Amino acid sequence: MNYQDDLIARRRRKVGWRLKLDNYMVNEGPKHFFFALFVGVNIGYFAYSYWQLWTSPVLATFRLVLSHGLPTARAAANVINLDSGMILFTVCRNLISIVRTTFLNRFIPFDKNITFHINIAWALVFWTYVHCVAHFFNYRNVEIFVGRNHMTAEALNWTSGPGATGQVITVAFFLMVTSAVESVRRKYFEIFWFTHHLFIVFFGGLLMHGSFCFIKGDTGDPCRGGPQFWKFWVGSAACYFMERIVREIRGRRKTYISKVVQHPSNVVEVQIKKPSCKTKPGQYIFLNCPEVALYEWHPFTLTSSPHEDFISVHIRVVGDFTTAFARRLGCRFGGPEEAGMPPPTSLPLVMIDGPYGSASEDVFDYEVSVLVGAGIGVTPFASILKTIWYRISNPTGLVRLRKVYFIWVCRDKDAFEWFQDLLATLEEENIDGFLEIHTYLTAGLKPDEMRNVILNDEEGAADAITGLRSPTYYGRPNFDQIFKGMRQSHPGTDIGVFFCGPKVLSASLHKACNRWTEATENGTRFFYGKENF
């Protein structure tokens, strides 16, 4: 019995709630389960800490003065310690790239590490609010109990050890959160980048915040063991510290630009030689150009294959960094500020950190894979398609992948030129219908362009837009129709659907995967994966 027959045999016919549950577990279940687990642990730890502090005989005096403000503030602080101890693990990219290649990736959504990082951050916002408000009431109650002549709430809030460090922590955290909001991060990346490094102040403040013995016990050790945050933080801090060392060492190994190609639609291809960099298809790197921005590292998906002797990235010139970097490479886009700008006499120094794993790495783990790229979002699939071509041309062993559907959605017809040679070569080398190419043009054509298409659109001839044998479709892809056809063509098959592009199209594709998944005997399951870095 082969793998396909075994897979079908293990799927019994299901009805009702069981079918809905199994369909749900394909794409939504794992991430929702871990999010619910995270929320449950937060609430459970808060409740346990609250009960422990409210019933502890050691804190009877402070409970008399502060009432419920004491366990509320301290329980929230315990959850802050827990979440702050976890958050650094989510940005340990080397660790995540390693563990996502293990069997754990089948059960834990490692590719959602940034989403989990954001969830933890918002949890910290909530518990910080609870902690601060509770302490405002506590300071007021202390002032009432001892008298304003002896101690004021304002003094406790601003000049005491816990109050002063708390203010520093809160301000640093506020700046980190507000600058990381997507609208700010995408428009003012430099502000986000530098402000996020206030994490040093944030964690430093937390290490000191609990060391002033503000809440004293009635018996035994009055400080009840001293500060607790370091116990939660030391593991992730050590891991992240090693992560940064590895990044710095690897990023400074010999690297140089070997070739620059300016493509249509403000896209620049940069080919880089770095002998120490070993890649896999679908991975991404972080690139730094000290001449442009000394401390900024920007992520770009690789468009080169591991079989090539260089690594390449295709960069769409849309922001301050990419514009300055492209001009330093000698690219010109016709802007008035470029008038009289002399060509460069040399190429700049660059540093590369990575490569790192992403969802697209899993393409070869399915018998059927669907690659959907929107605009410049096609870049991770260029690497995969090149690797497919090399494996077809030079087969070295069994490959599980049997069929690939490549769907490229563009607004600008000139964008199809970015990888036209690659796609044409793949069409010529296509074996037994291994690859199907579907290109979609969503923007309208000019009258002269329409006349050219009509004149050159002949049966069996190359497409007038892309020059490929595969025709170009006009408008957005109808994923319901596409997946319906795939479900009929590939019964009882797990299909991997991989996407890179804007959120709107991602949401539409994600819903279509869920809608057409059927976890039954002879049913087809569509597993959705999205680039996320």
Short mmCIF file of C-alpha atoms in Angstrom, two decimals:
data_model
loop_
_atom_site.label_atom_id
_atom_site.label_comp_id
_atom_site.label_asym_id
_atom_site.label_seq_id
_atom_site.Cartn_x
_atom_site.Cartn_y
_atom_site.Cartn_z
CA MET A 1 0.00 0.00 0.00
CA ASN A 2 1.54 3.32 -1.03
CA TYR A 3 1.36 6.56 0.95
CA GLN A 4 -1.69 7.86 -0.94
CA ASP A 5 -3.68 4.65 -0.38
CA ASP A 6 -2.69 4.58 3.27
CA LEU A 7 -3.77 8.20 3.73
CA ILE A 8 -7.18 7.53 2.21
CA ALA A 9 -7.63 4.34 4.22
CA ARG A 10 -6.96 6.19 7.48
CA ARG A 11 -9.66 8.74 6.76
CA ARG A 12 -12.98 7.30 7.86
CA ARG A 13 -16.15 8.92 6.75
CA LYS A 14 -17.14 11.62 9.21
CA VAL A 15 -20.33 13.57 9.68
CA GLY A 16 -21.61 16.47 11.72
CA TRP A 17 -19.46 18.02 14.43
CA ARG A 18 -16.55 15.63 13.86
CA LEU A 19 -16.18 16.72 10.26
CA LYS A 20 -16.36 20.39 11.23
CA LEU A 21 -13.76 19.84 13.94
CA ASP A 22 -11.36 18.03 11.63
CA ASN A 23 -11.77 20.72 8.95
CA TYR A 24 -11.18 23.38 11.60
CA MET A 25 -8.00 21.69 12.81
CA VAL A 26 -6.37 21.89 9.36
CA ASN A 27 -5.62 25.62 9.44
CA GLU A 28 -7.26 27.27 12.44
CA GLY A 29 -7.08 24.72 15.24
CA PRO A 30 -3.37 24.78 16.20
CA LYS A 31 -3.00 28.57 16.35
CA HIS A 32 -6.32 29.06 18.16
CA PHE A 33 -5.44 26.30 20.62
CA PHE A 34 -2.11 27.87 21.53
CA PHE A 35 -3.67 31.32 21.80
CA ALA A 36 -6.38 29.96 24.10
CA LEU A 37 -3.70 28.14 26.09
CA PHE A 38 -1.74 31.38 26.44
CA VAL A 39 -4.83 33.31 27.61
CA GLY A 40 -5.79 30.49 29.98
CA VAL A 41 -2.32 30.37 31.53
CA ASN A 42 -2.37 34.15 32.02
CA ILE A 43 -5.78 34.14 33.71
CA GLY A 44 -5.03 31.01 35.70
CA TYR A 45 -1.71 32.33 36.98
CA PHE A 46 -3.33 35.64 37.93
CA ALA A 47 -6.12 33.86 39.82
CA TYR A 48 -3.69 31.53 41.62
CA SER A 49 -1.39 34.43 42.59
CA TYR A 50 -4.36 36.49 43.76
CA TRP A 51 -5.69 33.66 45.95
CA GLN A 52 -2.23 32.95 47.35
CA LEU A 53 -1.64 36.60 48.29
CA TRP A 54 -5.14 37.06 49.71
CA THR A 55 -4.88 34.04 51.99
CA SER A 56 -1.21 34.29 53.03
CA PRO A 57 -0.92 34.93 56.81
CA VAL A 58 2.46 36.59 56.24
CA LEU A 59 0.81 39.60 54.51
CA ALA A 60 -1.99 40.23 57.02
CA THR A 61 -0.80 43.77 57.87
CA PHE A 62 -0.50 44.90 54.28
CA ARG A 63 -3.89 43.38 53.40
CA LEU A 64 -5.39 45.41 56.25
CA VAL A 65 -3.98 48.61 54.74
CA LEU A 66 -4.31 47.89 51.02
CA SER A 67 -7.26 45.47 50.91
CA HIS A 68 -7.75 43.96 47.43
CA GLY A 69 -5.26 46.38 45.89
CA LEU A 70 -2.37 44.27 47.21
CA PRO A 71 -3.21 40.91 45.55
CA THR A 72 -4.43 42.65 42.39
CA ALA A 73 -1.15 44.54 41.87
CA ARG A 74 1.10 41.65 42.84
CA ALA A 75 -0.83 39.02 40.85
CA ALA A 76 -0.68 41.25 37.75
CA ALA A 77 3.06 41.69 38.37
CA ASN A 78 3.51 37.92 38.43
CA VAL A 79 1.82 37.59 35.03
CA ILE A 80 3.98 40.45 33.68
CA ASN A 81 7.05 38.50 34.84
CA LEU A 82 5.79 35.36 33.08
CA ASP A 83 4.96 37.09 29.78
CA SER A 84 8.15 39.15 29.79
CA GLY A 85 10.09 35.95 30.28
CA MET A 86 8.45 34.43 27.17
CA ILE A 87 8.51 37.33 24.74
CA LEU A 88 12.21 37.13 23.83
CA PHE A 89 11.85 33.50 22.70
CA THR A 90 9.52 34.66 19.90
CA VAL A 91 12.30 36.74 18.29
CA CYS A 92 15.06 34.12 18.53
CA ARG A 93 15.06 33.56 14.77
CA ASN A 94 17.87 31.00 14.69
CA LEU A 95 16.19 28.86 17.34
CA ILE A 96 12.84 29.03 15.54
CA SER A 97 14.46 28.16 12.18
CA ILE A 98 15.91 25.04 13.79
CA VAL A 99 12.86 23.78 15.68
CA ARG A 100 10.50 24.39 12.73
CA THR A 101 12.39 21.68 10.81
CA THR A 102 11.54 19.10 13.48
CA PHE A 103 8.35 17.08 14.01
CA LEU A 104 7.18 19.79 16.44
CA ASN A 105 6.29 21.99 13.47
CA ARG A 106 3.35 19.68 12.77
CA PHE A 107 1.77 20.66 16.08
CA ILE A 108 3.16 24.10 16.99
CA PRO A 109 2.69 27.04 14.55
CA PHE A 110 6.28 28.32 14.70
CA ASP A 111 5.69 30.48 11.62
CA LYS A 112 3.30 32.57 13.73
CA ASN A 113 6.11 33.68 16.04
CA ILE A 114 5.67 37.37 15.22
CA THR A 115 1.90 37.12 15.73
CA PHE A 116 2.53 35.47 19.12
CA HIS A 117 5.09 38.20 19.93
CA ILE A 118 2.39 40.82 19.29
CA ASN A 119 -0.15 38.88 21.37
CA ILE A 120 2.25 38.75 24.30
CA ALA A 121 2.92 42.49 23.95
CA TRP A 122 -0.80 43.33 24.12
CA ALA A 123 -1.16 41.02 27.13
CA LEU A 124 1.65 42.99 28.77
CA VAL A 125 -0.22 46.21 28.00
CA PHE A 126 -3.33 44.87 29.74
CA TRP A 127 -1.55 43.53 32.84
CA THR A 128 0.58 46.70 33.09
CA TYR A 129 -2.63 48.73 33.17
CA VAL A 130 -4.05 46.49 35.92
CA HIS A 131 -0.82 46.67 37.90
CA CYS A 132 -0.49 50.46 37.66
CA VAL A 133 -4.12 51.24 38.52
CA ALA A 134 -4.01 48.87 41.50
CA HIS A 135 -0.87 50.56 42.81
CA PHE A 136 -2.40 54.02 42.40
CA PHE A 137 -5.09 52.91 44.84
CA ASN A 138 -2.45 51.30 47.05
CA TYR A 139 -0.43 54.51 47.28
CA ARG A 140 -3.55 56.41 48.18
CA ASN A 141 -4.45 53.90 50.90
CA VAL A 142 -0.94 54.10 52.37
CA GLU A 143 -1.22 57.89 52.49
CA ILE A 144 -4.57 57.63 54.33
CA PHE A 145 -3.24 55.03 56.77
CA VAL A 146 0.02 56.78 57.81
CA GLY A 147 -1.13 60.36 57.27
CA ARG A 148 -0.17 62.82 54.59
CA ASN A 149 2.42 64.44 56.88
CA HIS A 150 4.43 61.21 56.90
CA MET A 151 3.98 59.96 53.33
CA THR A 152 2.12 61.14 50.24
CA ALA A 153 0.80 59.13 47.33
CA GLU A 154 2.69 61.41 44.95
CA ALA A 155 6.01 60.68 46.68
CA LEU A 156 5.39 56.95 46.53
CA ASN A 157 4.50 57.19 42.86
CA TRP A 158 7.43 59.34 41.72
CA THR A 159 10.34 59.20 44.16
CA SER A 160 10.20 55.79 45.82
CA GLY A 161 12.26 52.98 44.31
CA PRO A 162 9.29 50.99 42.96
CA GLY A 163 7.53 54.17 41.80
CA ALA A 164 10.53 55.67 39.95
CA THR A 165 11.52 52.42 38.23
CA GLY A 166 7.86 51.79 37.40
CA GLN A 167 7.62 55.14 35.66
CA VAL A 168 10.73 54.40 33.58
CA ILE A 169 9.46 50.94 32.64
CA THR A 170 6.02 52.27 31.70
CA VAL A 171 7.35 55.10 29.53
CA ALA A 172 9.80 52.80 27.72
CA PHE A 173 7.05 50.22 27.15
CA PHE A 174 4.61 52.88 25.93
CA LEU A 175 7.10 54.12 23.34
CA MET A 176 7.88 50.58 22.19
CA VAL A 177 4.21 49.68 21.75
CA THR A 178 3.06 52.88 20.03
CA SER A 179 5.97 52.87 17.57
CA ALA A 180 5.32 49.21 16.72
CA VAL A 181 1.74 49.79 15.55
CA GLU A 182 1.62 48.71 11.92
CA SER A 183 0.73 52.14 10.51
CA VAL A 184 3.77 53.66 12.24
CA ARG A 185 6.11 50.73 11.64
CA ARG A 186 5.55 50.63 7.89
CA LYS A 187 5.72 54.38 7.31
CA TYR A 188 8.46 55.25 9.82
CA PHE A 189 10.53 52.10 10.13
CA GLU A 190 13.51 53.92 11.62
CA ILE A 191 11.38 55.16 14.52
CA PHE A 192 10.14 51.64 15.16
CA TRP A 193 13.63 50.14 14.86
CA PHE A 194 15.39 52.44 17.30
CA THR A 195 12.50 52.77 19.75
CA HIS A 196 12.12 49.00 20.00
CA HIS A 197 15.65 48.83 21.39
CA LEU A 198 14.26 50.43 24.54
CA PHE A 199 13.71 46.80 25.50
CA ILE A 200 17.08 47.15 27.23
CA VAL A 201 15.62 49.87 29.47
CA PHE A 202 12.40 47.89 29.90
CA PHE A 203 14.08 44.70 31.09
CA GLY A 204 16.67 46.59 33.12
CA GLY A 205 13.87 48.41 34.93
CA LEU A 206 12.02 45.17 35.60
CA LEU A 207 15.15 43.63 37.11
CA MET A 208 15.37 46.53 39.59
CA HIS A 209 11.65 47.13 40.11
CA GLY A 210 11.08 44.34 42.61
CA SER A 211 14.31 44.78 44.57
CA PHE A 212 13.14 47.55 46.98
CA CYS A 213 11.20 45.31 49.41
CA PHE A 214 8.11 47.54 49.16
CA ILE A 215 5.68 44.80 50.30
CA LYS A 216 7.04 43.38 53.58
CA GLY A 217 5.94 40.21 55.30
CA ASP A 218 4.92 40.11 58.96
CA THR A 219 7.15 37.14 59.82
CA GLY A 220 10.25 35.45 58.46
CA ASP A 221 12.12 37.09 55.59
CA PRO A 222 10.47 40.52 55.28
CA CYS A 223 11.33 40.74 51.57
CA ARG A 224 9.87 37.26 50.89
CA GLY A 225 12.79 36.10 48.78
CA GLY A 226 13.60 39.39 47.06
CA PRO A 227 13.07 40.20 43.36
CA GLN A 228 11.48 37.43 41.27
CA PHE A 229 11.62 38.67 37.67
CA TRP A 230 15.11 37.34 36.93
CA LYS A 231 13.90 33.78 37.51
CA PHE A 232 11.39 34.11 34.65
CA TRP A 233 13.74 36.02 32.38
CA VAL A 234 17.14 34.34 32.64
CA GLY A 235 16.37 31.51 30.20
CA SER A 236 15.05 33.65 27.37
CA ALA A 237 17.66 36.34 28.04
CA ALA A 238 20.51 33.84 27.68
CA CYS A 239 18.96 32.43 24.51
CA TYR A 240 18.47 35.90 23.01
CA PHE A 241 21.98 36.99 24.03
CA MET A 242 23.46 34.01 22.19
CA GLU A 243 21.16 34.78 19.26
CA ARG A 244 22.53 38.31 18.95
CA ILE A 245 26.13 37.08 19.17
CA VAL A 246 25.50 34.57 16.36
CA ARG A 247 23.86 37.28 14.24
CA GLU A 248 26.77 39.69 14.73
CA ILE A 249 29.42 37.09 13.92
CA ARG A 250 27.57 35.69 10.91
CA GLY A 251 26.59 39.11 9.59
CA ARG A 252 30.23 40.24 9.41
CA ARG A 253 31.60 37.34 7.43
CA LYS A 254 32.95 38.06 3.96
CA THR A 255 30.14 39.41 1.77
CA TYR A 256 30.12 41.43 -1.45
CA ILE A 257 27.72 42.43 -4.22
CA SER A 258 28.54 40.74 -7.53
CA LYS A 259 25.77 42.07 -9.79
CA VAL A 260 22.93 44.60 -9.84
CA VAL A 261 20.00 44.47 -12.28
CA GLN A 262 17.33 47.17 -12.50
CA HIS A 263 13.96 45.67 -13.46
CA PRO A 264 10.70 47.38 -14.49
CA SER A 265 8.21 48.66 -11.92
CA ASN A 266 10.87 49.97 -9.53
CA VAL A 267 12.39 46.60 -8.69
CA VAL A 268 16.12 46.03 -8.22
CA GLU A 269 17.78 42.61 -8.26
CA VAL A 270 20.90 42.34 -6.12
CA GLN A 271 23.16 39.31 -6.49
CA ILE A 272 25.49 38.75 -3.54
CA LYS A 273 28.40 36.42 -2.93
CA LYS A 274 28.77 35.03 0.59
CA PRO A 275 30.54 31.65 0.64
CA SER A 276 29.55 30.94 4.25
CA CYS A 277 25.81 31.36 3.56
CA LYS A 278 24.03 28.05 2.96
CA THR A 279 20.39 28.47 1.92
CA LYS A 280 17.23 26.48 1.32
CA PRO A 281 14.42 27.42 -1.08
CA GLY A 282 11.81 29.72 0.44
CA GLN A 283 14.07 31.24 3.11
CA TYR A 284 14.72 34.92 3.83
CA ILE A 285 17.63 37.06 5.00
CA PHE A 286 18.17 40.37 6.78
CA LEU A 287 20.26 42.85 4.82
CA ASN A 288 22.24 45.81 6.13
CA CYS A 289 24.07 48.50 4.17
CA PRO A 290 26.17 50.56 6.61
CA GLU A 291 26.59 53.42 4.13
CA VAL A 292 22.82 53.87 3.94
CA ALA A 293 21.71 53.00 7.50
CA LEU A 294 24.32 51.71 9.91
CA TYR A 295 21.99 49.99 12.38
CA GLU A 296 19.06 48.94 10.19
CA TRP A 297 18.53 45.35 9.08
CA HIS A 298 15.68 44.76 6.60
CA PRO A 299 14.17 41.37 5.67
CA PHE A 300 14.06 40.17 2.06
CA THR A 301 13.09 36.78 0.69
CA LEU A 302 15.69 34.96 -1.37
CA THR A 303 15.07 34.60 -5.09
CA SER A 304 18.12 32.44 -5.73
CA SER A 305 18.29 28.67 -5.60
CA PRO A 306 20.68 26.79 -3.29
CA HIS A 307 22.18 25.35 -6.49
CA GLU A 308 23.43 28.78 -7.60
CA ASP A 309 26.81 30.16 -6.50
CA PHE A 310 25.28 33.43 -5.30
CA ILE A 311 22.30 34.59 -3.31
CA SER A 312 19.90 37.15 -4.75
CA VAL A 313 17.07 39.35 -3.59
CA HIS A 314 14.57 41.38 -5.58
CA ILE A 315 13.86 44.66 -3.81
CA ARG A 316 10.87 46.83 -4.58
CA VAL A 317 11.86 50.48 -4.15
CA VAL A 318 9.07 51.99 -2.04
CA GLY A 319 10.57 53.36 1.19
CA ASP A 320 13.42 55.52 2.43
CA PHE A 321 15.88 52.68 2.92
CA THR A 322 15.16 50.86 -0.35
CA THR A 323 15.28 54.14 -2.32
CA ALA A 324 18.60 55.20 -0.80
CA PHE A 325 20.05 51.70 -1.22
CA ALA A 326 18.97 51.46 -4.87
CA ARG A 327 20.48 54.86 -5.69
CA ARG A 328 23.72 53.88 -3.98
CA LEU A 329 23.76 50.81 -6.24
CA GLY A 330 23.51 53.12 -9.27
CA CYS A 331 19.83 52.67 -10.09
CA ARG A 332 17.89 55.69 -11.33
CA PHE A 333 14.11 56.01 -11.53
CA GLY A 334 13.66 59.38 -13.21
CA GLY A 335 12.92 61.45 -10.12
CA PRO A 336 13.81 65.18 -10.14
CA GLU A 337 16.16 64.70 -7.19
CA GLU A 338 18.23 62.31 -9.31
CA ALA A 339 19.11 64.98 -11.87
CA GLY A 340 22.87 65.39 -12.02
CA MET A 341 23.46 62.49 -9.62
CA PRO A 342 26.76 60.89 -10.70
CA PRO A 343 26.98 57.12 -11.14
CA PRO A 344 28.75 55.27 -8.33
CA THR A 345 32.39 54.34 -8.79
CA SER A 346 32.06 51.26 -6.56
CA LEU A 347 29.40 49.06 -5.00
CA PRO A 348 28.68 49.46 -1.28
CA LEU A 349 29.54 47.05 1.49
CA VAL A 350 26.60 44.94 2.65
CA MET A 351 26.12 42.55 5.56
CA ILE A 352 23.72 39.61 5.63
CA ASP A 353 22.13 37.87 8.59
CA GLY A 354 20.48 34.56 7.95
CA PRO A 355 19.06 32.70 6.18
CA TYR A 356 15.96 31.97 8.23
CA GLY A 357 13.14 29.51 7.69
CA SER A 358 9.62 30.44 6.63
CA ALA A 359 6.36 28.75 5.68
CA SER A 360 7.46 28.44 2.03
CA GLU A 361 10.17 25.97 3.06
CA ASP A 362 7.43 23.36 3.44
CA VAL A 363 6.52 23.33 -0.27
CA PHE A 364 8.33 20.04 -0.86
CA ASP A 365 6.52 18.33 2.05
CA TYR A 366 3.28 18.03 0.04
CA GLU A 367 2.38 16.00 -3.03
CA VAL A 368 0.62 19.05 -4.47
CA SER A 369 1.61 22.64 -3.74
CA VAL A 370 -0.03 25.92 -4.76
CA LEU A 371 2.22 28.99 -4.87
CA VAL A 372 0.37 32.31 -4.87
CA GLY A 373 2.35 35.54 -5.18
CA ALA A 374 0.97 39.07 -5.49
CA GLY A 375 3.30 41.60 -7.10
CA ILE A 376 6.71 41.54 -5.44
CA GLY A 377 5.30 38.82 -3.17
CA VAL A 378 6.38 36.37 -5.87
CA THR A 379 9.99 36.50 -4.63
CA PRO A 380 10.01 33.46 -2.28
CA PHE A 381 8.54 31.33 -5.04
CA ALA A 382 11.27 32.31 -7.52
CA SER A 383 13.72 30.43 -5.32
CA ILE A 384 11.37 27.46 -5.10
CA LEU A 385 10.71 27.37 -8.86
CA LYS A 386 14.44 27.50 -9.60
CA THR A 387 14.99 24.61 -7.21
CA ILE A 388 12.21 22.67 -8.91
CA TRP A 389 13.91 23.23 -12.27
CA TYR A 390 17.25 22.00 -10.91
CA ARG A 391 15.66 18.92 -9.38
CA ILE A 392 13.84 18.10 -12.60
CA SER A 393 16.99 18.60 -14.67
CA ASN A 394 19.23 16.72 -12.23
CA PRO A 395 17.15 14.19 -10.27
CA THR A 396 19.10 12.82 -7.29
CA GLY A 397 16.40 10.97 -5.35
CA LEU A 398 12.73 10.58 -4.60
CA VAL A 399 10.78 13.80 -4.25
CA ARG A 400 7.33 13.74 -2.69
CA LEU A 401 6.15 16.78 -4.66
CA ARG A 402 4.27 15.70 -7.79
CA LYS A 403 2.38 18.80 -8.93
CA VAL A 404 2.87 22.56 -8.58
CA TYR A 405 0.36 25.30 -9.39
CA PHE A 406 1.99 28.72 -9.67
CA ILE A 407 -0.38 31.71 -9.51
CA TRP A 408 1.05 35.21 -9.95
CA VAL A 409 -1.22 38.25 -9.51
CA CYS A 410 0.09 41.64 -10.71
CA ARG A 411 -1.31 45.12 -11.26
CA ASP A 412 1.50 46.18 -13.60
CA LYS A 413 2.06 44.12 -16.76
CA ASP A 414 5.74 45.07 -16.79
CA ALA A 415 6.21 43.23 -13.51
CA PHE A 416 5.91 39.92 -15.34
CA GLU A 417 9.34 40.62 -16.83
CA TRP A 418 11.03 40.07 -13.44
CA PHE A 419 11.08 36.29 -13.81
CA GLN A 420 10.03 35.86 -17.43
CA ASP A 421 13.17 33.93 -18.41
CA LEU A 422 12.78 31.57 -15.45
CA LEU A 423 9.11 30.84 -16.18
CA ALA A 424 9.78 30.35 -19.90
CA THR A 425 12.57 27.89 -19.10
CA LEU A 426 10.32 25.99 -16.71
CA GLU A 427 7.64 25.76 -19.39
CA GLU A 428 10.14 24.30 -21.82
CA GLU A 429 11.42 21.78 -19.25
CA ASN A 430 7.97 20.85 -17.94
CA ILE A 431 7.69 17.09 -17.46
CA ASP A 432 4.31 15.33 -17.51
CA GLY A 433 2.42 18.49 -16.55
CA PHE A 434 4.42 18.94 -13.34
CA LEU A 435 3.98 22.73 -13.31
CA GLU A 436 0.97 24.86 -14.19
CA ILE A 437 1.49 28.62 -14.51
CA HIS A 438 -1.43 31.03 -14.08
CA THR A 439 -0.79 34.77 -14.39
CA TYR A 440 -3.42 37.38 -13.55
CA LEU A 441 -3.34 41.05 -14.53
CA THR A 442 -5.63 43.12 -12.30
CA ALA A 443 -5.05 46.61 -13.76
CA GLY A 444 -6.55 47.86 -16.99
CA LEU A 445 -4.62 48.19 -20.24
CA LYS A 446 -4.11 51.31 -22.30
CA PRO A 447 -5.87 51.43 -25.71
CA ASP A 448 -2.67 50.80 -27.67
CA GLU A 449 -1.78 47.91 -25.34
CA MET A 450 -5.23 46.40 -25.86
CA ARG A 451 -4.82 46.61 -29.65
CA ASN A 452 -1.45 44.88 -29.36
CA VAL A 453 -2.98 42.04 -27.32
CA ILE A 454 -5.83 41.58 -29.81
CA LEU A 455 -3.44 41.52 -32.77
CA ASN A 456 -1.03 39.06 -31.19
CA ASP A 457 -3.49 36.82 -29.37
CA GLU A 458 -3.47 33.70 -31.55
CA GLU A 459 -4.29 30.13 -30.65
CA GLY A 460 -1.13 28.26 -29.72
CA ALA A 461 1.06 31.38 -29.82
CA ALA A 462 2.94 32.93 -26.92
CA ASP A 463 0.88 35.14 -24.61
CA ALA A 464 1.01 38.80 -25.68
CA ILE A 465 1.56 40.01 -22.09
CA THR A 466 4.03 37.52 -20.61
CA GLY A 467 5.50 35.79 -23.65
CA LEU A 468 4.64 32.42 -22.08
CA ARG A 469 2.57 29.60 -23.50
CA SER A 470 0.27 29.91 -20.49
CA PRO A 471 -2.39 32.59 -21.08
CA THR A 472 -2.78 35.68 -18.92
CA TYR A 473 -6.12 36.08 -17.15
CA TYR A 474 -7.62 39.52 -16.52
CA GLY A 475 -8.98 40.35 -13.09
CA ARG A 476 -8.53 38.68 -9.72
CA PRO A 477 -8.32 34.88 -9.46
CA ASN A 478 -11.50 33.07 -8.45
CA PHE A 479 -10.08 30.83 -5.73
CA ASP A 480 -13.39 29.04 -5.23
CA GLN A 481 -13.35 27.90 -8.83
CA ILE A 482 -9.63 27.04 -8.69
CA PHE A 483 -9.89 24.99 -5.48
CA LYS A 484 -13.02 23.26 -6.67
CA GLY A 485 -11.10 22.03 -9.70
CA MET A 486 -8.16 20.95 -7.56
CA ARG A 487 -10.41 19.03 -5.20
CA GLN A 488 -11.79 17.11 -8.17
CA SER A 489 -8.32 16.51 -9.65
CA HIS A 490 -6.62 15.50 -6.38
CA PRO A 491 -9.04 13.54 -4.15
CA GLY A 492 -7.68 12.31 -0.84
CA THR A 493 -4.67 14.62 -1.10
CA ASP A 494 -3.11 17.16 1.26
CA ILE A 495 -2.40 20.32 -0.72
CA GLY A 496 -0.06 23.00 0.58
CA VAL A 497 -1.13 26.55 -0.30
CA PHE A 498 1.61 29.17 0.15
CA PHE A 499 1.10 32.91 -0.15
CA CYS A 500 3.16 36.07 -0.06
CA GLY A 501 1.48 39.42 -0.61
CA PRO A 502 -1.04 41.92 0.82
CA LYS A 503 -3.38 41.13 3.69
CA VAL A 504 -6.61 41.55 1.70
CA LEU A 505 -5.69 38.85 -0.80
CA SER A 506 -4.29 36.69 2.00
CA ALA A 507 -7.60 36.80 3.86
CA SER A 508 -9.50 35.82 0.71
CA LEU A 509 -7.15 32.91 -0.01
CA HIS A 510 -7.16 31.77 3.61
CA LYS A 511 -10.97 31.64 3.70
CA ALA A 512 -11.04 29.72 0.42
CA CYS A 513 -8.64 27.11 1.86
CA ASN A 514 -10.94 26.61 4.84
CA ARG A 515 -14.07 26.59 2.68
CA TRP A 516 -12.83 23.87 0.33
CA THR A 517 -11.08 21.68 2.89
CA GLU A 518 -12.87 18.38 3.45
CA ALA A 519 -11.23 16.03 5.97
CA THR A 520 -13.14 12.92 4.88
CA GLU A 521 -12.41 9.76 2.95
CA ASN A 522 -11.24 10.91 -0.49
CA GLY A 523 -11.47 14.47 0.80
CA THR A 524 -8.89 17.12 -0.08
CA ARG A 525 -7.32 19.28 2.63
CA PHE A 526 -5.83 22.69 1.84
CA PHE A 527 -3.11 23.69 4.32
CA TYR A 528 -2.52 27.45 4.27
CA GLY A 529 0.88 29.06 4.89
CA LYS A 530 1.81 32.73 4.69
CA GLU A 531 5.13 34.54 4.73
CA ASN A 532 5.41 36.28 8.09
CA PHE A 533 8.50 38.23 9.11
#
